[in-house]
PDB file of C-alpha atoms in Angstrom:
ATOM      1  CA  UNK W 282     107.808  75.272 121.116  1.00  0.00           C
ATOM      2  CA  UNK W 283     110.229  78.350 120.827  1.00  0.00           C
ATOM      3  CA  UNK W 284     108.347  81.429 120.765  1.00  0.00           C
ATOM      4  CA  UNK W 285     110.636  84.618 119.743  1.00  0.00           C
ATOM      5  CA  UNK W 286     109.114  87.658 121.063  1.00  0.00           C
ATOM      6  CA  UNK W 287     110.083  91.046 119.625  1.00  0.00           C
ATOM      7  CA  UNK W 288     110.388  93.250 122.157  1.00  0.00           C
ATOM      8  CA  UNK W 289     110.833  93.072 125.528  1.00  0.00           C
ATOM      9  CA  UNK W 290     110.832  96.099 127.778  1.00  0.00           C
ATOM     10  CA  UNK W 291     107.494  97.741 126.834  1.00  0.00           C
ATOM     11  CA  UNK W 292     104.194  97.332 128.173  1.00  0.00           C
ATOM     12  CA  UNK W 293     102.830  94.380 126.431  1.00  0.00           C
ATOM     13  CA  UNK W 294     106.302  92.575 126.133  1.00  0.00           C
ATOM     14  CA  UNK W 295     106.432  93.375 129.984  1.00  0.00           C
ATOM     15  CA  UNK W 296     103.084  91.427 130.494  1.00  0.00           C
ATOM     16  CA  UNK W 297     103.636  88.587 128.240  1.00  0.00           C
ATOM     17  CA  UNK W 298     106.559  87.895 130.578  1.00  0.00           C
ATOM     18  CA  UNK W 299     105.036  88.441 133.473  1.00  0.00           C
ATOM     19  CA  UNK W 300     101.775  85.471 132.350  1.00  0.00           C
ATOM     20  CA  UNK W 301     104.265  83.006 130.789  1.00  0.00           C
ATOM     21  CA  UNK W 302     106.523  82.994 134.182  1.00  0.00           C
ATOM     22  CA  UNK W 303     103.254  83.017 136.313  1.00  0.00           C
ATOM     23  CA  UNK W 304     102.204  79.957 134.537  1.00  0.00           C
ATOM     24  CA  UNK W 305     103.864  76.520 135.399  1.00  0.00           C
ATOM     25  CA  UNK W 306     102.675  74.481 132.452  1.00  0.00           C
ATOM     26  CA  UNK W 307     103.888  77.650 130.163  1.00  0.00           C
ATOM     27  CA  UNK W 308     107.489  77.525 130.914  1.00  0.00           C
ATOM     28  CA  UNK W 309     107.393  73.181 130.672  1.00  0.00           C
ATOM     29  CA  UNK W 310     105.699  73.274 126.987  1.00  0.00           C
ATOM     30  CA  UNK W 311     107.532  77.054 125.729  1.00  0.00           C
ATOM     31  CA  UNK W 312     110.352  78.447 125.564  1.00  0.00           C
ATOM     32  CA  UNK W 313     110.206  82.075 125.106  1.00  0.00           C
ATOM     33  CA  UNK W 314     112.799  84.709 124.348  1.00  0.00           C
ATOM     34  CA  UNK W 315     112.266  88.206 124.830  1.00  0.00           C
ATOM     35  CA  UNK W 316     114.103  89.913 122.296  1.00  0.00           C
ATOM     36  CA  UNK W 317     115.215  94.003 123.146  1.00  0.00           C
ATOM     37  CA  UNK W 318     115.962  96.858 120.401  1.00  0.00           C
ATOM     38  CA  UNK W 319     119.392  96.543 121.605  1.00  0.00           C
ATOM     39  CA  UNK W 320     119.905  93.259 120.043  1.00  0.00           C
ATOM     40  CA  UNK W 321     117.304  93.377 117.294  1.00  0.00           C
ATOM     41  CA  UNK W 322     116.929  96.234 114.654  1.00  0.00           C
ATOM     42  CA  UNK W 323     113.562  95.108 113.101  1.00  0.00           C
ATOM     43  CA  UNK W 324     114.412  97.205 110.222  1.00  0.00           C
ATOM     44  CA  UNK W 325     117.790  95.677 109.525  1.00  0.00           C
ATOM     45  CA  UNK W 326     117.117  92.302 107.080  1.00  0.00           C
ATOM     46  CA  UNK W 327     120.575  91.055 108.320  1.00  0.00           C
ATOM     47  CA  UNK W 328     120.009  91.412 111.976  1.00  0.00           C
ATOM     48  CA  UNK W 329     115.858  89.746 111.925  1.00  0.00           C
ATOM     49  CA  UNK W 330     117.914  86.921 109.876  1.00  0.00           C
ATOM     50  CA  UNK W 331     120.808  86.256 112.495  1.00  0.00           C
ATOM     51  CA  UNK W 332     118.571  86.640 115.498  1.00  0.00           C
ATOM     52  CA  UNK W 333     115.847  84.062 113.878  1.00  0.00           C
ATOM     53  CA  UNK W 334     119.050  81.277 113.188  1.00  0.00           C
ATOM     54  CA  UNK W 335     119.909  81.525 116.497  1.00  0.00           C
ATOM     55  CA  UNK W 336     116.636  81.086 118.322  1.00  0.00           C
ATOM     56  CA  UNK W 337     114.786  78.898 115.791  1.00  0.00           C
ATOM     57  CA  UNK W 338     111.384  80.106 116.519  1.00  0.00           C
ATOM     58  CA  UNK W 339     108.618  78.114 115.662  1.00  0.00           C
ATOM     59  CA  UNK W 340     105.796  81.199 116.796  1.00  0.00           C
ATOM     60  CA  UNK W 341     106.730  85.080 116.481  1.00  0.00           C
ATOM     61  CA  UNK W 342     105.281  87.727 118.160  1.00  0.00           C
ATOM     62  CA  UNK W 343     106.194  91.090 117.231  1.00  0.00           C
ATOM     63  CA  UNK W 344     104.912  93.663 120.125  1.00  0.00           C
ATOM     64  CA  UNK W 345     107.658  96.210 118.483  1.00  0.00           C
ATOM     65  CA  UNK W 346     106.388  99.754 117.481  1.00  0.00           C
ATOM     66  CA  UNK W 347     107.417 103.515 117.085  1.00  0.00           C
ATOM     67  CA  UNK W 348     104.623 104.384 119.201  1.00  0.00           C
ATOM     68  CA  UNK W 349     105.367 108.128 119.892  1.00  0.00           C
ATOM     69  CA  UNK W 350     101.999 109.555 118.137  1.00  0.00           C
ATOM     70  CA  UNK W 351     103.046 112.955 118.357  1.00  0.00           C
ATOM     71  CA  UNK W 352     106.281 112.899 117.363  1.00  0.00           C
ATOM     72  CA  UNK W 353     106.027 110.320 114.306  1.00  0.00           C
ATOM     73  CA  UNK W 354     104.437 113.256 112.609  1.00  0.00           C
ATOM     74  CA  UNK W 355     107.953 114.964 112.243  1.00  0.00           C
ATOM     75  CA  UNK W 356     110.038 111.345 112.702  1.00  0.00           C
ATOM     76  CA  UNK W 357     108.530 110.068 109.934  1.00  0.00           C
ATOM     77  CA  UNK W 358     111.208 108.199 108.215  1.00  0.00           C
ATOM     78  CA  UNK W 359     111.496 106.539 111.946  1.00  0.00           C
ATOM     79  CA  UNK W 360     108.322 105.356 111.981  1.00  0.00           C
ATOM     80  CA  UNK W 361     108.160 104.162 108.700  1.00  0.00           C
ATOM     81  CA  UNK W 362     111.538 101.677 109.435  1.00  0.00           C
ATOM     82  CA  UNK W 363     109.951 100.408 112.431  1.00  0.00           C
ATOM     83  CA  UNK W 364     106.332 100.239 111.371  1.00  0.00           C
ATOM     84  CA  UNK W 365     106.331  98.743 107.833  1.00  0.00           C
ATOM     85  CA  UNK W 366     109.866  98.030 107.158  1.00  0.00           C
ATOM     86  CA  UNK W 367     110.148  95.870 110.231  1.00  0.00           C
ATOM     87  CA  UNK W 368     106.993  94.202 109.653  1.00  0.00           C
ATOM     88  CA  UNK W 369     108.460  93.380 105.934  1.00  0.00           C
ATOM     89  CA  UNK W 370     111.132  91.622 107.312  1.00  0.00           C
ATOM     90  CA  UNK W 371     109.736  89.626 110.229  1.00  0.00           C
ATOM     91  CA  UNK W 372     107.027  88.330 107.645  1.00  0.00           C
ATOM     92  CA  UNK W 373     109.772  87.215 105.096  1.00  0.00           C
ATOM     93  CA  UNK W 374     111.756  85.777 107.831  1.00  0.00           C
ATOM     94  CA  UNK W 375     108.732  83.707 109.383  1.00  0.00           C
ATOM     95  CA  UNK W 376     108.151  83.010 105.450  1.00  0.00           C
ATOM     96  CA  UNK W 377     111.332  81.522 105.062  1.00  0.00           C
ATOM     97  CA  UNK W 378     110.937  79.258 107.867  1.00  0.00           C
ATOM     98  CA  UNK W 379     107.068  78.480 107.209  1.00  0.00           C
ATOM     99  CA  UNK W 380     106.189  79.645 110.734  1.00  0.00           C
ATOM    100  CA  UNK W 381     103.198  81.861 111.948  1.00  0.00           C
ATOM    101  CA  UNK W 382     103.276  85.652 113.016  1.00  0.00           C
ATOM    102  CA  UNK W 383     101.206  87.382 115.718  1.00  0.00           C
ATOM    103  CA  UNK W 384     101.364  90.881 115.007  1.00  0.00           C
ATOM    104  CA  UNK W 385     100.597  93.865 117.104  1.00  0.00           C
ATOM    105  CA  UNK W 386      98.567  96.937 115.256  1.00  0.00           C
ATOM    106  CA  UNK W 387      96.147  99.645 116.493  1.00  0.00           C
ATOM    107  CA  UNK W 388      92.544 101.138 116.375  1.00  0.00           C
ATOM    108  CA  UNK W 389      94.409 104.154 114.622  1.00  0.00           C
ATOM    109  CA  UNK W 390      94.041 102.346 111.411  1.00  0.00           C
ATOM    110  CA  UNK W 391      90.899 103.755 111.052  1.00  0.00           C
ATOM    111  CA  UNK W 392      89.196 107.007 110.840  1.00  0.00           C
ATOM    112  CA  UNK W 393      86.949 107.321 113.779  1.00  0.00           C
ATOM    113  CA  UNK W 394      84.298 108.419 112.167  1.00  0.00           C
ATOM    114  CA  UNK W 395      82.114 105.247 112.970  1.00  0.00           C
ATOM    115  CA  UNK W 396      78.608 105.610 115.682  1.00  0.00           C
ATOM    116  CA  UNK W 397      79.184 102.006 116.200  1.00  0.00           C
ATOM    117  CA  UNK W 398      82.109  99.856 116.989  1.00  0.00           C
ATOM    118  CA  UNK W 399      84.482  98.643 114.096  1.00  0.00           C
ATOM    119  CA  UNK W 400      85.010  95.286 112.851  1.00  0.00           C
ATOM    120  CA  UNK W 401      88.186  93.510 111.269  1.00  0.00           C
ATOM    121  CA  UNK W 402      87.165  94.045 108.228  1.00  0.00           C
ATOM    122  CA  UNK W 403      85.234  97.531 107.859  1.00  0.00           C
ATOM    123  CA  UNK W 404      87.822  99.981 105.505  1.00  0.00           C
ATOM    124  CA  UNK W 405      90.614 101.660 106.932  1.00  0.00           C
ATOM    125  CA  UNK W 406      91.621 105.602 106.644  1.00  0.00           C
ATOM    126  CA  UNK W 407      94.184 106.606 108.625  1.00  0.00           C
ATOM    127  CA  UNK W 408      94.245 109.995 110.493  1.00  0.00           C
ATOM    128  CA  UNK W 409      98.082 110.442 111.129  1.00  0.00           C
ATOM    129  CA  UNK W 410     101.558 109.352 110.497  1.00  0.00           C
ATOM    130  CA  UNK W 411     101.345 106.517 113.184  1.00  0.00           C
ATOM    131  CA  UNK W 412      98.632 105.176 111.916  1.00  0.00           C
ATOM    132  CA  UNK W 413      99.032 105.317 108.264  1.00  0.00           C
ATOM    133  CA  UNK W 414     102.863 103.591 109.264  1.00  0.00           C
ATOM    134  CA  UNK W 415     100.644 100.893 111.258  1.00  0.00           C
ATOM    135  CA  UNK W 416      98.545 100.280 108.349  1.00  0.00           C
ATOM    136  CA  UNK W 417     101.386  99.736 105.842  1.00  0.00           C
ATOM    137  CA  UNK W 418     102.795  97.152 108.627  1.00  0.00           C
ATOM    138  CA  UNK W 419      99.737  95.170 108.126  1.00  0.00           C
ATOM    139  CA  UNK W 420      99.971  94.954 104.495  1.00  0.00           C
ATOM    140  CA  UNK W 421     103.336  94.088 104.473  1.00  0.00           C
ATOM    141  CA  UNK W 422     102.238  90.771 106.993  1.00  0.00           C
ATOM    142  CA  UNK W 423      99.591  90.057 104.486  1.00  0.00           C
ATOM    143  CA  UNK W 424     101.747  90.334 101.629  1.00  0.00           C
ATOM    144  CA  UNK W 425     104.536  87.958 102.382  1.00  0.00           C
ATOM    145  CA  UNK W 426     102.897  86.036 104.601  1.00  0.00           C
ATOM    146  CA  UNK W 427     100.308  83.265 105.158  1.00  0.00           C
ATOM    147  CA  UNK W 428     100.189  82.330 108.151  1.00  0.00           C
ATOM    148  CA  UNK W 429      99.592  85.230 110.627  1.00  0.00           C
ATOM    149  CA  UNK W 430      97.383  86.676 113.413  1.00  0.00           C
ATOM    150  CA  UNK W 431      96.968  90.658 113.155  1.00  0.00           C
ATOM    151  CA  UNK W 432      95.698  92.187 116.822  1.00  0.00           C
ATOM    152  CA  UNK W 433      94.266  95.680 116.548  1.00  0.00           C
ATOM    153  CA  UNK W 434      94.131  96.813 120.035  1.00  0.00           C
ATOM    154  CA  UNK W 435      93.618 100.083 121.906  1.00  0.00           C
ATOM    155  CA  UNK W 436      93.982 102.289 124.893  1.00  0.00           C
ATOM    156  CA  UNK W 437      96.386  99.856 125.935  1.00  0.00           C
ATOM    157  CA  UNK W 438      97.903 100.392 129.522  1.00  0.00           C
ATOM    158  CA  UNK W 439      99.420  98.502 132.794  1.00  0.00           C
ATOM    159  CA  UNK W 440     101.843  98.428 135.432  1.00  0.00           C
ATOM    160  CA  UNK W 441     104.591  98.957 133.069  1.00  0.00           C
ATOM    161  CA  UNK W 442     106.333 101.896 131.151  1.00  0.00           C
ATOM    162  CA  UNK W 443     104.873 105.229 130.442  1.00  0.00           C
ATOM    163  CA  UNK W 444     100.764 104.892 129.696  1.00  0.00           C
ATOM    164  CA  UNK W 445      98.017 107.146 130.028  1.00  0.00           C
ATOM    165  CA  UNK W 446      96.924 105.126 133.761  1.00  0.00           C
ATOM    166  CA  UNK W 447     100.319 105.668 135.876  1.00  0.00           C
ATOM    167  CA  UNK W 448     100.880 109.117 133.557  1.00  0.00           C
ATOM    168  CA  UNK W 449      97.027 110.342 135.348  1.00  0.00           C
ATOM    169  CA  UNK W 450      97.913 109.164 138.987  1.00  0.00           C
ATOM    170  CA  UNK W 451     101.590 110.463 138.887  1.00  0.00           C
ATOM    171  CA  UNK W 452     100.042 114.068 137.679  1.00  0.00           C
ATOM    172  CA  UNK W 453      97.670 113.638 140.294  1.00  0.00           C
ATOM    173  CA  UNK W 454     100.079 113.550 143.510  1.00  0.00           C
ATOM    174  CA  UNK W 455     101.229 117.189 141.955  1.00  0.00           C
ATOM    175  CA  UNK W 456      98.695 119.282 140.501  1.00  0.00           C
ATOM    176  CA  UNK W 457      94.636 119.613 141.861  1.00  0.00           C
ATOM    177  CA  UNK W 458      92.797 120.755 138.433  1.00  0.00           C
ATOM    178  CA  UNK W 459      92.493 119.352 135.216  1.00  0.00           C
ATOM    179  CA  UNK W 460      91.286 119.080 131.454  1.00  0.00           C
ATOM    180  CA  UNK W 461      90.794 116.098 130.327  1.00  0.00           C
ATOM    181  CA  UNK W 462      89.123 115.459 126.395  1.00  0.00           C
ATOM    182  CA  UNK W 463      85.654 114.376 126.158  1.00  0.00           C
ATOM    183  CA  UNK W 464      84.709 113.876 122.724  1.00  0.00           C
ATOM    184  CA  UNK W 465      87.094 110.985 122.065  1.00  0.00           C
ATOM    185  CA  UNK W 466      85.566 107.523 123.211  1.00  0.00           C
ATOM    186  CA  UNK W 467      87.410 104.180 122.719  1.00  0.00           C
ATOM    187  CA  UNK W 468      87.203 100.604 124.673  1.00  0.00           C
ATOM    188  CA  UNK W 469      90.777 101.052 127.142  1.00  0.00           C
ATOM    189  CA  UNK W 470      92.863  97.492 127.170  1.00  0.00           C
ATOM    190  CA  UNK W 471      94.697  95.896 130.226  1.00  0.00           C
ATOM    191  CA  UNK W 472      97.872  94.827 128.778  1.00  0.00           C
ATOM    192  CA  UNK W 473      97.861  91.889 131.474  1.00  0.00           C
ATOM    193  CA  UNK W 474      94.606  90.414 129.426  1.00  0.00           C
ATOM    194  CA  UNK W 475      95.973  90.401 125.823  1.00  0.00           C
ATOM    195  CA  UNK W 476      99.013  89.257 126.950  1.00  0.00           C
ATOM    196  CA  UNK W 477      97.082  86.298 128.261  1.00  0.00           C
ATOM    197  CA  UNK W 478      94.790  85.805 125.457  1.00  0.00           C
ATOM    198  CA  UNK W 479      98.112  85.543 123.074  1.00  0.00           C
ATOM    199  CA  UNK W 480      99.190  83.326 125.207  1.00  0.00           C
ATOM    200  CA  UNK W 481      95.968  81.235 124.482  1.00  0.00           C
ATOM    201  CA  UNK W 482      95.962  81.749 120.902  1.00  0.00           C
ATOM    202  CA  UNK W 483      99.772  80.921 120.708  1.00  0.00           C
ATOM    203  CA  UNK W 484      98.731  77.079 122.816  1.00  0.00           C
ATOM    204  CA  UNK W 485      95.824  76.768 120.495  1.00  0.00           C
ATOM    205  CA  UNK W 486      98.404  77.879 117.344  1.00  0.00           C
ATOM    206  CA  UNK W 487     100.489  74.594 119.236  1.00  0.00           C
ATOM    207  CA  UNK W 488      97.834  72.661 119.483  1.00  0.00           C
ATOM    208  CA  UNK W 489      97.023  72.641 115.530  1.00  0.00           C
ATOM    209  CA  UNK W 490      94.635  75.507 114.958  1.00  0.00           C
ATOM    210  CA  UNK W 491      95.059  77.576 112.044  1.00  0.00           C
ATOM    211  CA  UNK W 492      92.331  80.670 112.317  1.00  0.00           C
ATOM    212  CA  UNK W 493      94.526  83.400 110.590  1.00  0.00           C
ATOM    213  CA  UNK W 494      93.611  86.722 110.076  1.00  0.00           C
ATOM    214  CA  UNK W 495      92.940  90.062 110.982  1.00  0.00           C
ATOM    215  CA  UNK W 496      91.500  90.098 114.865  1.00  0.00           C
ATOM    216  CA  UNK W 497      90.413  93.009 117.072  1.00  0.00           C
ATOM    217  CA  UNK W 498      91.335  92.850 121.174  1.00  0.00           C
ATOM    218  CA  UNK W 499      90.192  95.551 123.137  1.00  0.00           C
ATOM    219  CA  UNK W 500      88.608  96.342 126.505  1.00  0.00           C
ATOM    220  CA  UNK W 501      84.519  95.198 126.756  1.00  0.00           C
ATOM    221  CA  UNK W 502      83.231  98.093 126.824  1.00  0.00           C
ATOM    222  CA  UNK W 503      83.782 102.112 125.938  1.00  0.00           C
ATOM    223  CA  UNK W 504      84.632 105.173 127.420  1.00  0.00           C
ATOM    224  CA  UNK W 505      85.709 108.676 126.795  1.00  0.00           C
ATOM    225  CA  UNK W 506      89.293 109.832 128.129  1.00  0.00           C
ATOM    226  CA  UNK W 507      87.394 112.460 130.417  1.00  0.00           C
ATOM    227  CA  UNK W 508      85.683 109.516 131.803  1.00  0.00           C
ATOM    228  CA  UNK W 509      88.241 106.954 131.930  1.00  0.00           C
ATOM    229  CA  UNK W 510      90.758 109.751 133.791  1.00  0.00           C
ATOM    230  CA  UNK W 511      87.628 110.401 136.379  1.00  0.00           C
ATOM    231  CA  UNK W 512      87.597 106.423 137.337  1.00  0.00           C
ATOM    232  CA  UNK W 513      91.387 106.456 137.663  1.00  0.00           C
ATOM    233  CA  UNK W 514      91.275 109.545 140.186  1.00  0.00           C
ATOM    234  CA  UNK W 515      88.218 108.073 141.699  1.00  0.00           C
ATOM    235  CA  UNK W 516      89.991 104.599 142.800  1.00  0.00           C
ATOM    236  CA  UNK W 517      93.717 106.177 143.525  1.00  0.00           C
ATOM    237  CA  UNK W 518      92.101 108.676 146.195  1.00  0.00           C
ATOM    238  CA  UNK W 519      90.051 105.299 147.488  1.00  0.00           C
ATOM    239  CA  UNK W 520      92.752 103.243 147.581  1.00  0.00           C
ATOM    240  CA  UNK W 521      95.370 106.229 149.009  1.00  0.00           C
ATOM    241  CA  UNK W 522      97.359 106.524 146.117  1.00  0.00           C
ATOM    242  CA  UNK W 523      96.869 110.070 146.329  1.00  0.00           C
ATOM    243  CA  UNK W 524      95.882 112.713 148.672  1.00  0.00           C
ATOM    244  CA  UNK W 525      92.933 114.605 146.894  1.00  0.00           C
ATOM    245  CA  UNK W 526      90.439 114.309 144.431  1.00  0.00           C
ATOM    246  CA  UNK W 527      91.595 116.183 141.364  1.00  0.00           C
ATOM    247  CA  UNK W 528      89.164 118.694 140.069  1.00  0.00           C
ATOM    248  CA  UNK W 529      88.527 117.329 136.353  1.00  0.00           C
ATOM    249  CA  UNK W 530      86.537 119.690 133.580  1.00  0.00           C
ATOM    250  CA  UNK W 531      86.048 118.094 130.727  1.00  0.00           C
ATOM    251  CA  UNK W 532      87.168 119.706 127.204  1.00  0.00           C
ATOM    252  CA  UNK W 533      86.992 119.357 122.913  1.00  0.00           C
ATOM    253  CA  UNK W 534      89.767 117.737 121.051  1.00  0.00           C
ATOM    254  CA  UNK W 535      89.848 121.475 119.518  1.00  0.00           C
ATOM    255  CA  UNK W 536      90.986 123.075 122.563  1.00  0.00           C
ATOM    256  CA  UNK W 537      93.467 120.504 123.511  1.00  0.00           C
ATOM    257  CA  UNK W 538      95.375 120.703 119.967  1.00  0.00           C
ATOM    258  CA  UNK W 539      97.784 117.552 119.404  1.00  0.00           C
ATOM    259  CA  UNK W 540     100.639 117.520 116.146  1.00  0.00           C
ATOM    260  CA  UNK W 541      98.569 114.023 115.123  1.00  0.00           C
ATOM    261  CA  UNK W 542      94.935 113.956 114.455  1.00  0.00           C
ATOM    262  CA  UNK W 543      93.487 111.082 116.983  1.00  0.00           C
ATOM    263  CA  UNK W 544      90.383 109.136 115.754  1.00  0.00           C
ATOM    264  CA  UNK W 545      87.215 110.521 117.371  1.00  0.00           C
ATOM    265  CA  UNK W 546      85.542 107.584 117.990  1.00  0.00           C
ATOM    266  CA  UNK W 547      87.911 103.993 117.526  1.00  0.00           C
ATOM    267  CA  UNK W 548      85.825 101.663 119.489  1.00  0.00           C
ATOM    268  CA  UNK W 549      86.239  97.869 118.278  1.00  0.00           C
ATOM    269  CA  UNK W 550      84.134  94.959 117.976  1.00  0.00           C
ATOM    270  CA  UNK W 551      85.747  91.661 119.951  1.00  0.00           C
ATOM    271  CA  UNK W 552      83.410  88.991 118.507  1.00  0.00           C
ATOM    272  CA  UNK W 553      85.480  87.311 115.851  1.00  0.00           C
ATOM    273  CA  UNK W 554      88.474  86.974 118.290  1.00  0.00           C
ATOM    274  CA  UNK W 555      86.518  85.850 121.232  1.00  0.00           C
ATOM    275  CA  UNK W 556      84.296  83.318 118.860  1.00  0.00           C
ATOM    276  CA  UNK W 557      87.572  81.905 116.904  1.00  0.00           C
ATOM    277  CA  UNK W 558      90.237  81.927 119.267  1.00  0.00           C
ATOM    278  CA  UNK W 559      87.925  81.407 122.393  1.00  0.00           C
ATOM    279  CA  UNK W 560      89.558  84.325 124.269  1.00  0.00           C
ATOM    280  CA  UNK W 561      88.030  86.894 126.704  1.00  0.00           C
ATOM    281  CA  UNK W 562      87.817  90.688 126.280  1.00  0.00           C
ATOM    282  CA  UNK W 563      89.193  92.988 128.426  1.00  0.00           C
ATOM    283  CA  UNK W 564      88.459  93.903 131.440  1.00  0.00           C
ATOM    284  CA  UNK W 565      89.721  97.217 131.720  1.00  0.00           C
ATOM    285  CA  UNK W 566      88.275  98.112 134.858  1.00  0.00           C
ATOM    286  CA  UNK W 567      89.743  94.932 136.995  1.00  0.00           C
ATOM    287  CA  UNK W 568      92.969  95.383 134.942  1.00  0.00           C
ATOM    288  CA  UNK W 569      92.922  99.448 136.442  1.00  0.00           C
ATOM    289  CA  UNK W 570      92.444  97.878 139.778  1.00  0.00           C
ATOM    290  CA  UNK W 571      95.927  95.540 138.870  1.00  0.00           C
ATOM    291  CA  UNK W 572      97.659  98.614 138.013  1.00  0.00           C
ATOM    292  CA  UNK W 573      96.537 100.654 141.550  1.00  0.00           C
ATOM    293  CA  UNK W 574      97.256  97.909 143.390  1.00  0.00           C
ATOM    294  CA  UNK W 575     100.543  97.470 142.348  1.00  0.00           C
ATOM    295  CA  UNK W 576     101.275 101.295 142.588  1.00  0.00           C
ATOM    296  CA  UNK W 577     100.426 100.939 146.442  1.00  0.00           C
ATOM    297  CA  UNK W 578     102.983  98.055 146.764  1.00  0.00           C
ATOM    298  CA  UNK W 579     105.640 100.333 145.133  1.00  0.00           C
ATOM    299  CA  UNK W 580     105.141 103.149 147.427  1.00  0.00           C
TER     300      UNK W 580
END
């Protein structure tokens, strides 16, 4: 089975490589290619179309996204190419060749205004740029295409790139005091684990299942950033990482003012993935161990 995966350097593309050349029977039954920006413009029709005759894919997985939060609220234009226009022409490519898409969106599809956690298919109301760009990425997928498997994920960090985990423990080795928001909660996802339960939904995808739809991955259970930031100091001082226990106070969205408005509360229910697919939540706090761990090797 060729499996064309867009993207290649960020986090999740970084993990999916990382599972599929950790597993033995992965690389006999698969062959994947990791496909870079630098070789694919996702919102060039003419360059998705020459990339998909050369590899033939029979499975897509698009991990590509303008991710910058912040800054889609001015790049808009940007975000809007990469976000829905990309996601147009992946889904008419895969189309064309009758051939499923796993897709990559976020918890910023919603609101936040939710007590309890969201399912696949409560309504969506986007807060910002980035998400409303997300959202009209998923509607494109639906639109042209049948056969696909939407991810909504969240929080999402790991040994690679620039995430909120390795951004925390860097800040950490150079400053003793800080503010961390406290009245945004969401359930924090080890890229490492959705990597590997894509991997299990693309063998089950092989092996004839057909549950398409709109899933949502995240980690099992939910946190605040405030708290999340105190168990990331708390194991990088145990585990020597750093030198001292940053002094952590924690603050209102309101007096830590962001360009993009960020859901307060984007929590999301895992049952219909887990029950169809037969895949495991995250386990964000082993995965956080994964990440220290392989900070101390890279010391």
């Amino acid at each position: 089975m060729n499996i064309l995966v867009i993207g290649k350097y960020g986090q999740l593309a970084s993990s999916l490589r990382e599972v599929a050349g950790e597993q033995a029977d992965q690389m006999e039954k698969h062959f994947w290619y990791f496909a870079p920006s630098s070789e694919l413009n996702v919102a060039d029709r003419k360059s998705v179309q020459q990339l998909f005759a050369r590899v033939c894919p029979d499975v897509v997985v698009n991990t590509a996204a303008y991710t910058q939060v912040d800054k889609a609220e001015q790049e808009v234009e940007l975000a809007i190419a990469v976000n829905q226009l990309g996601c147009k022409n992946l889904a008419i490519a895969c189309a064309n060749l009758n051939i499923p898409l796993v897709h990559i969106s976020t918890d910023y599809v919603f609101s936040g205004d939710h007590q309890s956690p969201y399912t696949p298919g409560e309504k969506t109301c986007p807060q910002n740029v980035y998400g409303l760009t997300k959202y009209l990425g998923e509607q494109e997928v639906m639109t042209y295409l049948s056969q696909f498997v939407i991810i909504r994920t969240a929080w999402v960090f790991s040994e690679y790139g620039n995430n909120f985990v390795r951004a925390m423990i860097k800040l950490a080795r150079r400053k003793q005091e800080f503010n961390v928001v406290d009245d945004q909660v969401g359930n924090p996802t080890y890229a490492g684990d959705l990597a590997r339960s894509i991997v299990e939904i693309i063998d089950a995808i092989d092996a004839g299942e057909k549950q398409w739809g709109i899933y949502h991955y995240n980690g099992s259970s939910s946190t605040s950033w405030y708290e999340f930031a105190r168990e990331i100091f708390a194991l990088a001082h145990q585990h020597s990482l750093i030198d001292q226990l940053p002094s952590i106070s924690p603050i209102a969205s309101e007096d830590y003012p962001t360009a993009a408005k960020r859901p307060t509360f984007s929590a999301m229910c895992n049952e219909k993935i887990t029950r169809r697919w037969r895949v495991k939540p995250s386990n964000w706090k082993k995965g956080l161990m994964k990440v220290i761990d392989r900070e101390r090797q890279d010391i």
